[in-house]
Coordinates of C-alpha atoms in Angstrom, one line a residue:
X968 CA -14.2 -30.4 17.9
X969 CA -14.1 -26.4 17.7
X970 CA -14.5 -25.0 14.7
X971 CA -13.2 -21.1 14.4
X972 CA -14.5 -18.5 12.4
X973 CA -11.5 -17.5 10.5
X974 CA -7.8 -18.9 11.9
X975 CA -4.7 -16.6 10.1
X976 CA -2.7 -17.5 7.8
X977 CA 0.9 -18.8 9.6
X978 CA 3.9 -17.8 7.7
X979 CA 6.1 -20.6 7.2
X980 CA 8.6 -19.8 9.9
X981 CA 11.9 -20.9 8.3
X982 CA 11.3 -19.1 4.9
X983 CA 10.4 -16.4 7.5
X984 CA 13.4 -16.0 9.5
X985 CA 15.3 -15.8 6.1
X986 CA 13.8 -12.8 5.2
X987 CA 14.0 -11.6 9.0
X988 CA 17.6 -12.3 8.3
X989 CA 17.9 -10.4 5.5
X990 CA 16.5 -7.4 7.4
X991 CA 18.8 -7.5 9.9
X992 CA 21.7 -7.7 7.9
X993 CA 21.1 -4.5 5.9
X994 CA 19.9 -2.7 9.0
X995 CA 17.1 -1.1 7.2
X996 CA 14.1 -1.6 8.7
X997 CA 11.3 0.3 7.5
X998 CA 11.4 3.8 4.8
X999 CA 10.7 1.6 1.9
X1000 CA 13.3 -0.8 2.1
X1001 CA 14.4 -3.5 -0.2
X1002 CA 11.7 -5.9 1.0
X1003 CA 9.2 -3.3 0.6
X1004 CA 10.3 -2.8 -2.9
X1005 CA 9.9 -6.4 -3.1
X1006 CA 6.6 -7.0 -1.8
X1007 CA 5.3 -3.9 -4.4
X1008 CA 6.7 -5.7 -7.3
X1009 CA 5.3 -9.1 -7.0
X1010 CA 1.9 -7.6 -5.6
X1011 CA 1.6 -5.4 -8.8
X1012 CA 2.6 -8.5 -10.3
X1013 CA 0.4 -11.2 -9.2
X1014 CA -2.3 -8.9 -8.9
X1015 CA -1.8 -7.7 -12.4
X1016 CA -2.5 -4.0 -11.1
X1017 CA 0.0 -0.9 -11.3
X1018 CA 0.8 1.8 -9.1
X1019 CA 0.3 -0.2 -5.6
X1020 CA 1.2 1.9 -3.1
X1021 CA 2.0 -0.5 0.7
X1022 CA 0.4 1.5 3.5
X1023 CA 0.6 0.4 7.0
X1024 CA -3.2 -0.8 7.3
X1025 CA -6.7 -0.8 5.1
X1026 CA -7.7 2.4 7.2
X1027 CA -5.2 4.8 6.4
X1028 CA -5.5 3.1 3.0
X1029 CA -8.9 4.7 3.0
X1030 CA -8.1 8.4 4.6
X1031 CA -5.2 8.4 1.8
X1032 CA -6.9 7.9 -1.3
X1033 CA -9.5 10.6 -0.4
X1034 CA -6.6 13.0 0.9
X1035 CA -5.1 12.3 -2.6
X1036 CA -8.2 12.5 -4.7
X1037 CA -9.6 15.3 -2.5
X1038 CA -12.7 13.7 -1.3
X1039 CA -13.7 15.9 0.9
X1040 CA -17.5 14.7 1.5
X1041 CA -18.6 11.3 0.0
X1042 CA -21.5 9.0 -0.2
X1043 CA -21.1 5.4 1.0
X1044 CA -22.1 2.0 1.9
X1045 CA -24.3 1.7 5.3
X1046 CA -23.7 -2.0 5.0
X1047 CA -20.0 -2.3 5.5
X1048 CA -17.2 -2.7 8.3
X1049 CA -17.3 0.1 10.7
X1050 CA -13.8 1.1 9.4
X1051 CA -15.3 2.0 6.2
X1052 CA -17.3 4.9 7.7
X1053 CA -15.5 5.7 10.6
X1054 CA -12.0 6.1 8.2
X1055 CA -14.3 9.1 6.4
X1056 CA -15.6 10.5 9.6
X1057 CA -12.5 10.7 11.2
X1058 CA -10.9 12.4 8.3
X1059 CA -13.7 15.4 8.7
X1060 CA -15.3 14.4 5.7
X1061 CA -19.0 14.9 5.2
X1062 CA -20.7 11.6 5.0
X1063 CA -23.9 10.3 3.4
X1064 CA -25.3 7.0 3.5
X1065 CA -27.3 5.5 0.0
X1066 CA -28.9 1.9 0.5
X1067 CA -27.4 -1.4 -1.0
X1068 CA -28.7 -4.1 -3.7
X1069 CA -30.9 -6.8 -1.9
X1070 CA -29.3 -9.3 -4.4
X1071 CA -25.4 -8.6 -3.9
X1072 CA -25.2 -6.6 -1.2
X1073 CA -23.0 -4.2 -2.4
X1074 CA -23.8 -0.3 -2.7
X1075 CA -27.0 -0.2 -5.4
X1076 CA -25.9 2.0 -8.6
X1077 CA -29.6 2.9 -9.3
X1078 CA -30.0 4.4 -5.6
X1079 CA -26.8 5.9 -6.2
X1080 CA -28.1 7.4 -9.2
X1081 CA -30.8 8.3 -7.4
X1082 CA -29.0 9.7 -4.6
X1083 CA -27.1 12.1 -6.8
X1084 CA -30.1 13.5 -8.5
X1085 CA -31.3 14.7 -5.4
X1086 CA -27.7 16.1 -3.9
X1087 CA -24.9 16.2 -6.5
X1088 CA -22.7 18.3 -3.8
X1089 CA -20.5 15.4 -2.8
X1090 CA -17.2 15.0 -4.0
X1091 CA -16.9 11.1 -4.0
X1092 CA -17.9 7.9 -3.7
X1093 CA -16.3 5.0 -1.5
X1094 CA -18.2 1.7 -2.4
X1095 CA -17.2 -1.5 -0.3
X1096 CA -16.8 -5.1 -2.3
X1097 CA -18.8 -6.7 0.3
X1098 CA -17.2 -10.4 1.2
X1099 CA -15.4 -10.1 -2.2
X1100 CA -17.9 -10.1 -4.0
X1101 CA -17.7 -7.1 -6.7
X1102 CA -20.1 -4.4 -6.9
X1103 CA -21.9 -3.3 -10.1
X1104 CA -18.8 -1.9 -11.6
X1105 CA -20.1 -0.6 -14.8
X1106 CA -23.3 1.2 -13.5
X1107 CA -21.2 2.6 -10.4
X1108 CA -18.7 4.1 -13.2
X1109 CA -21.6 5.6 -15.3
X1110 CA -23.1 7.1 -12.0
X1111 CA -20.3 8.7 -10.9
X1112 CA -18.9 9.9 -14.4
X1113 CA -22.4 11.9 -15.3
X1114 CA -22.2 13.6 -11.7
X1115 CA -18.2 14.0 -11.8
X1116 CA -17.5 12.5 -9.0
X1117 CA -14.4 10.7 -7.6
X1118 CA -15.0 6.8 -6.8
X1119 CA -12.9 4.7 -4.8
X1120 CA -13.7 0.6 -3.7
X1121 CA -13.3 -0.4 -0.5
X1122 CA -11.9 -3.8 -2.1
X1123 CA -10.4 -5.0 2.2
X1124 CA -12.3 -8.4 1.1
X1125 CA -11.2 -8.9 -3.0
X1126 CA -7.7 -10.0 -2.6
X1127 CA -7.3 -12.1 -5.9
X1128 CA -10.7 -11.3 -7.2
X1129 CA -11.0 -10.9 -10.8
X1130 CA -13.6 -9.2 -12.7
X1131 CA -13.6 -10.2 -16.6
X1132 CA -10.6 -10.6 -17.6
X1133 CA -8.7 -8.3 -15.2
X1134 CA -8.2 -7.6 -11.6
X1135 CA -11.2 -6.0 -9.5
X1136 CA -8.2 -3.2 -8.4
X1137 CA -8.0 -1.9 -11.7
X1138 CA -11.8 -0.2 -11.5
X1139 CA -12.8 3.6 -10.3
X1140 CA -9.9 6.1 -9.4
X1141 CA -8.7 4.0 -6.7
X1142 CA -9.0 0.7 -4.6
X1143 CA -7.8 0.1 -1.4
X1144 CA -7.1 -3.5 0.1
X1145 CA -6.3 -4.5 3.8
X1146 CA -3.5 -6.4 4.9
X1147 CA -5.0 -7.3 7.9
X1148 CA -4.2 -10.7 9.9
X1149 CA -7.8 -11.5 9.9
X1150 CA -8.0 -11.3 5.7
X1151 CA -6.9 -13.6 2.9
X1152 CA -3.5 -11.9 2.4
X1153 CA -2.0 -10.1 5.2
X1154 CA 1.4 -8.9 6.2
X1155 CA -0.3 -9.0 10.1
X1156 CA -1.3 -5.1 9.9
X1157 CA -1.0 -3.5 6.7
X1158 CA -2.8 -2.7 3.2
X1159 CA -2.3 -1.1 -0.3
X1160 CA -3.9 1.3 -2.5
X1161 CA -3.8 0.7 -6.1
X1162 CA -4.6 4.0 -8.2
X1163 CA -5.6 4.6 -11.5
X1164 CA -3.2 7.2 -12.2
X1165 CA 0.5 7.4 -11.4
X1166 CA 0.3 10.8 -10.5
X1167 CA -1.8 10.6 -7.9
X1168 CA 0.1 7.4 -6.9
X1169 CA 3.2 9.5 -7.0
X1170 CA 1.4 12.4 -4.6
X1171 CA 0.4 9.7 -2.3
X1172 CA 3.9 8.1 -2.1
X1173 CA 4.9 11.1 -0.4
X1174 CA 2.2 11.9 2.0
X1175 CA 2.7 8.8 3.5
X1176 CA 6.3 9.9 4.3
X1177 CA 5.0 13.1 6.1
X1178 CA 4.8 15.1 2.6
X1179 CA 8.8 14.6 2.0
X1180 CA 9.1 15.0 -1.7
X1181 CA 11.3 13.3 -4.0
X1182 CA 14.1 15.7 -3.6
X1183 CA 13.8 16.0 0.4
X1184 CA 12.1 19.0 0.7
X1185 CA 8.5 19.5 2.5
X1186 CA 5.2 19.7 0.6
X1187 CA 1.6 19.5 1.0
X1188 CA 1.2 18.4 5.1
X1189 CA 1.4 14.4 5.2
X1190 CA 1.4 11.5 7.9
X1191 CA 3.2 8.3 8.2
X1192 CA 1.7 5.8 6.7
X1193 CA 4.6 3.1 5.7
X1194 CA 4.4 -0.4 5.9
X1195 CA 7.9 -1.7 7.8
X1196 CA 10.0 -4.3 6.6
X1197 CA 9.1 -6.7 9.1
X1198 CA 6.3 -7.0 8.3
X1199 CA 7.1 -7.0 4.4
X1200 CA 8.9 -10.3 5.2
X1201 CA 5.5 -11.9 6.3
X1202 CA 3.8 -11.0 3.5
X1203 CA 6.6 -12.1 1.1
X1204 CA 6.3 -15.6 3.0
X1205 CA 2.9 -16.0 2.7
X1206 CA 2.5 -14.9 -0.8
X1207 CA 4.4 -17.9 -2.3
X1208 CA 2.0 -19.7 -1.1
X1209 CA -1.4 -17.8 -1.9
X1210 CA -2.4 -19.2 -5.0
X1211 CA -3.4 -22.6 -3.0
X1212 CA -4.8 -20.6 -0.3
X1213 CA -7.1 -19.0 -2.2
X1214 CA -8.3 -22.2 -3.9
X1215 CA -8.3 -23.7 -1.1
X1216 CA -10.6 -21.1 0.2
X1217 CA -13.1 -20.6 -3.2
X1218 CA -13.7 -24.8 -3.4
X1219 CA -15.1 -24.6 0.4
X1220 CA -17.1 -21.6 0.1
X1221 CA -18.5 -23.6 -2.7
X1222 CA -19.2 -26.1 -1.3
X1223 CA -20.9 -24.4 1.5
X1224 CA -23.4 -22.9 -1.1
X1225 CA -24.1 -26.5 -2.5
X1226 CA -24.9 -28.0 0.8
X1227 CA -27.2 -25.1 2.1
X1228 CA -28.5 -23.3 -1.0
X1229 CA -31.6 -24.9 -0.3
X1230 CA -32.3 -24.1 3.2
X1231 CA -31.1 -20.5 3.2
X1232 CA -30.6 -17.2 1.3
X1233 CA -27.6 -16.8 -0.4
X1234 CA -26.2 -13.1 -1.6
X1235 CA -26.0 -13.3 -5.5
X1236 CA -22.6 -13.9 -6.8
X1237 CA -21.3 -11.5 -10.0
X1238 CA -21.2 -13.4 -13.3
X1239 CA -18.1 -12.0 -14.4
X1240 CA -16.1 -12.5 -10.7
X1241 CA -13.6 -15.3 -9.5
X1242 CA -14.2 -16.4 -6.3
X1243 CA -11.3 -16.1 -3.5
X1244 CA -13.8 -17.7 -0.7
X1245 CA -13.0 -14.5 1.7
X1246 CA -16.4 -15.2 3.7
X1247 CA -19.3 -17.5 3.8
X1248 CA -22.4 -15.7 4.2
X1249 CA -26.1 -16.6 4.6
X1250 CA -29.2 -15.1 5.2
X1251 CA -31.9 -16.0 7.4
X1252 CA -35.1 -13.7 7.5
X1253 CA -36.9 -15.3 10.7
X1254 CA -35.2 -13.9 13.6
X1255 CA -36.1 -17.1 15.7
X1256 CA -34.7 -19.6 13.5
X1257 CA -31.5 -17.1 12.8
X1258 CA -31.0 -17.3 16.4
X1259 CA -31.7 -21.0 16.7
X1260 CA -28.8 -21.5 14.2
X1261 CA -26.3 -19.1 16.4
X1262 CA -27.3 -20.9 19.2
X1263 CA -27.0 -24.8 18.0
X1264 CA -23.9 -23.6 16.3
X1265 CA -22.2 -22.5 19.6
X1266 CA -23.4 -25.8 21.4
X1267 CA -21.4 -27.5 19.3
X1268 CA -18.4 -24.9 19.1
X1269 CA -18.9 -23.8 16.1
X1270 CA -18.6 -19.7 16.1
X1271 CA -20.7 -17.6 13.7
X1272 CA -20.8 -13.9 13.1
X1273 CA -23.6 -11.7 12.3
X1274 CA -21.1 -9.6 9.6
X1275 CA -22.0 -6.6 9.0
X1276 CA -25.0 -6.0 11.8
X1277 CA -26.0 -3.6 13.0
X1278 CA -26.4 -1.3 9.3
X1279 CA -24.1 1.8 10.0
X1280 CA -26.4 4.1 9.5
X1281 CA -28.3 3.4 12.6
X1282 CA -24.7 3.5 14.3
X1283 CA -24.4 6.9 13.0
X1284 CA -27.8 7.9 13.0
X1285 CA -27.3 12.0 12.6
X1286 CA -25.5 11.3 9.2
X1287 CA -27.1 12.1 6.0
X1288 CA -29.0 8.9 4.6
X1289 CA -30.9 8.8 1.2
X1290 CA -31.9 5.3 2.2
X1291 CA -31.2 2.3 3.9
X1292 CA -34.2 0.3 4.5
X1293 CA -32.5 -2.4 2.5
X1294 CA -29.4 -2.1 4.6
X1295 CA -31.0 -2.6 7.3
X1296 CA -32.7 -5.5 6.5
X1297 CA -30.0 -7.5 5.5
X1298 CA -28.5 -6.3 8.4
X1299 CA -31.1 -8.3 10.4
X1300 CA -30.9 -11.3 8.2
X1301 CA -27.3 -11.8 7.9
X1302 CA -24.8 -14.4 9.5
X1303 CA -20.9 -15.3 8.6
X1304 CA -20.1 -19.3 8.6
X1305 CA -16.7 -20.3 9.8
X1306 CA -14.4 -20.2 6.4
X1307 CA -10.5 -20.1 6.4
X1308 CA -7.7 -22.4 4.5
X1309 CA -7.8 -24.8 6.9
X1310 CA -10.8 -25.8 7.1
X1311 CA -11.4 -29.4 5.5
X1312 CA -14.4 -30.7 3.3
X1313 CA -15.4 -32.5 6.7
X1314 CA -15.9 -29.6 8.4
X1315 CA -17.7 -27.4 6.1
X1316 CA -20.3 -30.8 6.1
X1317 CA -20.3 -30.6 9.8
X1318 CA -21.1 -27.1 9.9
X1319 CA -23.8 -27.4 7.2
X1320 CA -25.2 -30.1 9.0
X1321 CA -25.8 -28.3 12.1
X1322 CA -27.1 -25.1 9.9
X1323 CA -29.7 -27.3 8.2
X1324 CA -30.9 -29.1 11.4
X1325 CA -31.6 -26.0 12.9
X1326 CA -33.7 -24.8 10.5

């Protein structure tokens, strides 16, 4: 038996070809087509957000919000996906690192706070939802509204999270999401921002189109950025079916934390947050029994992942850093269990079984 990480979601392939179909029989194939319009309706929709703007990946996604928002330099996350950081530095903005909470992982508000008392220069914040699970929400939004700065959520992981009673998406200035195979929802590359305000929507709509305005003439310098019908049509497939996915995914992840909660460290889930089972990850703080796990685990073809290691800021090491010793630590400590919708109770047991007897 192997047991995989994370396995993509498959469209269902005659549902598919339907909307393939449709594609080809219009002959419009990307430039916000009628899929496209589509897939922005029912995301906005079942998401229960407004002005979701379909970009071509979670990257861009990124770069776009801060073009719009004029981010410029920002503070973020050391304990993140590379993309995160590397979106900001290869947009030219300045970039800081602040350290994270050792309870949820997430960017800390008071260090943020902290941060920002000691170098209130930076235009923005970009603070990750780490494995779906939603940052401090509230303090983050109290930070950056006494400093006046921009904040925008890397929310790649929190498709389908709510917070309260509404979606994640709806918090800070904007959120971006990832469309990526590898994620809950995907359309195979792709993502969507969600901003606060429909102007800023509006002025991202069209430098995603290379600055075209509404009435075809050229503004402000833009880039292409537009998610193609094609792959509109896979996520349009694999949205009607997302809801089970998704429960599919929060009732193993849940089970995982049942089964090992008592032999491992487990980040610190937010009250007020659904679940949608994105990742399953644990924390072991003796480096020779984390690598005993790794290793039993891939005896018995299981695979593992040490998400997010090594703590960006030792990646980027000449970047400004008001603290990461945290980061770093969990950095150390951290490992990803296999967790996808196809999984089965009998494999989560297997996998916890192996976990437990190598500790």
């Amino acid at each position: 038996m192997s047991i995989l990480l994370n396995k993509p979601l498959e469209p269902n392939f005659k549902k598919l070809v339907k909307y393939l179909e449709k594609v080809n029989s219009s002959g419009w194939y990307t430039n916000f087509g009628p899929l496209h319009e589509e897939l922005t309706r029912r995301l906005e929709e079942y998401l229960n957000v407004e002005n979701l703007l379909l970009v071509s990946n979670g990257t861009l996604a990124i770069q776009v919000a801060c073009k719009v928002l004029k981010v410029n330099s920002a503070i973020t996350t050391p304990f993140s996906f590379v993309a995160t950081t590397s979106a900001l530095l290869w947009q030219g903005i300045d970039t800081a690192f602040s350290d994270i909470d050792p309870d949820n992982l997430n960017l800390s508000a008071p260090s943020l706070s902290k941060t920002l008392c000691k170098d209130s220069s930076y235009d923005g914040v970009i603070a990750t939802h780490v494995f779906g699970n939603p940052c401090d929400v509230n303090e983050l939004e109290t930070a950056t509204k006494k400093y006046q700065k921009k904040l925008i959520y890397d929310a790649a992981h929190c498709f389908g999270v709510d917070f309260g009673e509404k979606s994640i998406l709806k918090f800070g200035d904007a959120s971006t999401l990832s469309f990526h195979a590898t994620k809950v929802f995907h359309t195979v590359e792709g993502g969507a921002i969600i901003f606060k305000r429909k102007s800023d929507y509006e002025k991202a709509k069209e430098l995603i189109n290379f600055g075209i305005q509404s009435d075809g003439s050229l503004g402000e310098p833009g880039i292409n950025a537009k998610l193609n019908e094609y792959q509109c049509a896979v996520g349009l497939t694999l949205l009607d079916e997302i809801d089970d996915v998704i429960k599919r995914r929060a009732s193993l992840f849940e089970q995982y934390r049942d089964e090992l909660r008592e032999y491992v460290s487990l980040p610190i889930w937010h009250t007020e947050a659904s679940i949608n089972g994105a990742y399953m990850p644990i924390l072991i703080e003796n480096k020779l029994e984390q690598q005993k796990v790794i290793e039993i685990l891939k005896a018995n073809n299981v695979q593992s992942r040490r998400y997010f290691n090594p703590s960006l800021d030792t990646a980027y090491s000449e970047l400004a850093n008001f603290g990461s010793e945290i980061s770093r630590h969990v950095a150390d400590c951290i490992l990803c269990l296999p967790l996808h919708s196809y999984m089965n109770e009998n494999e989560v047991s297997y996998v916890s079984k192996l976990v437990r007897s190598a500790l």
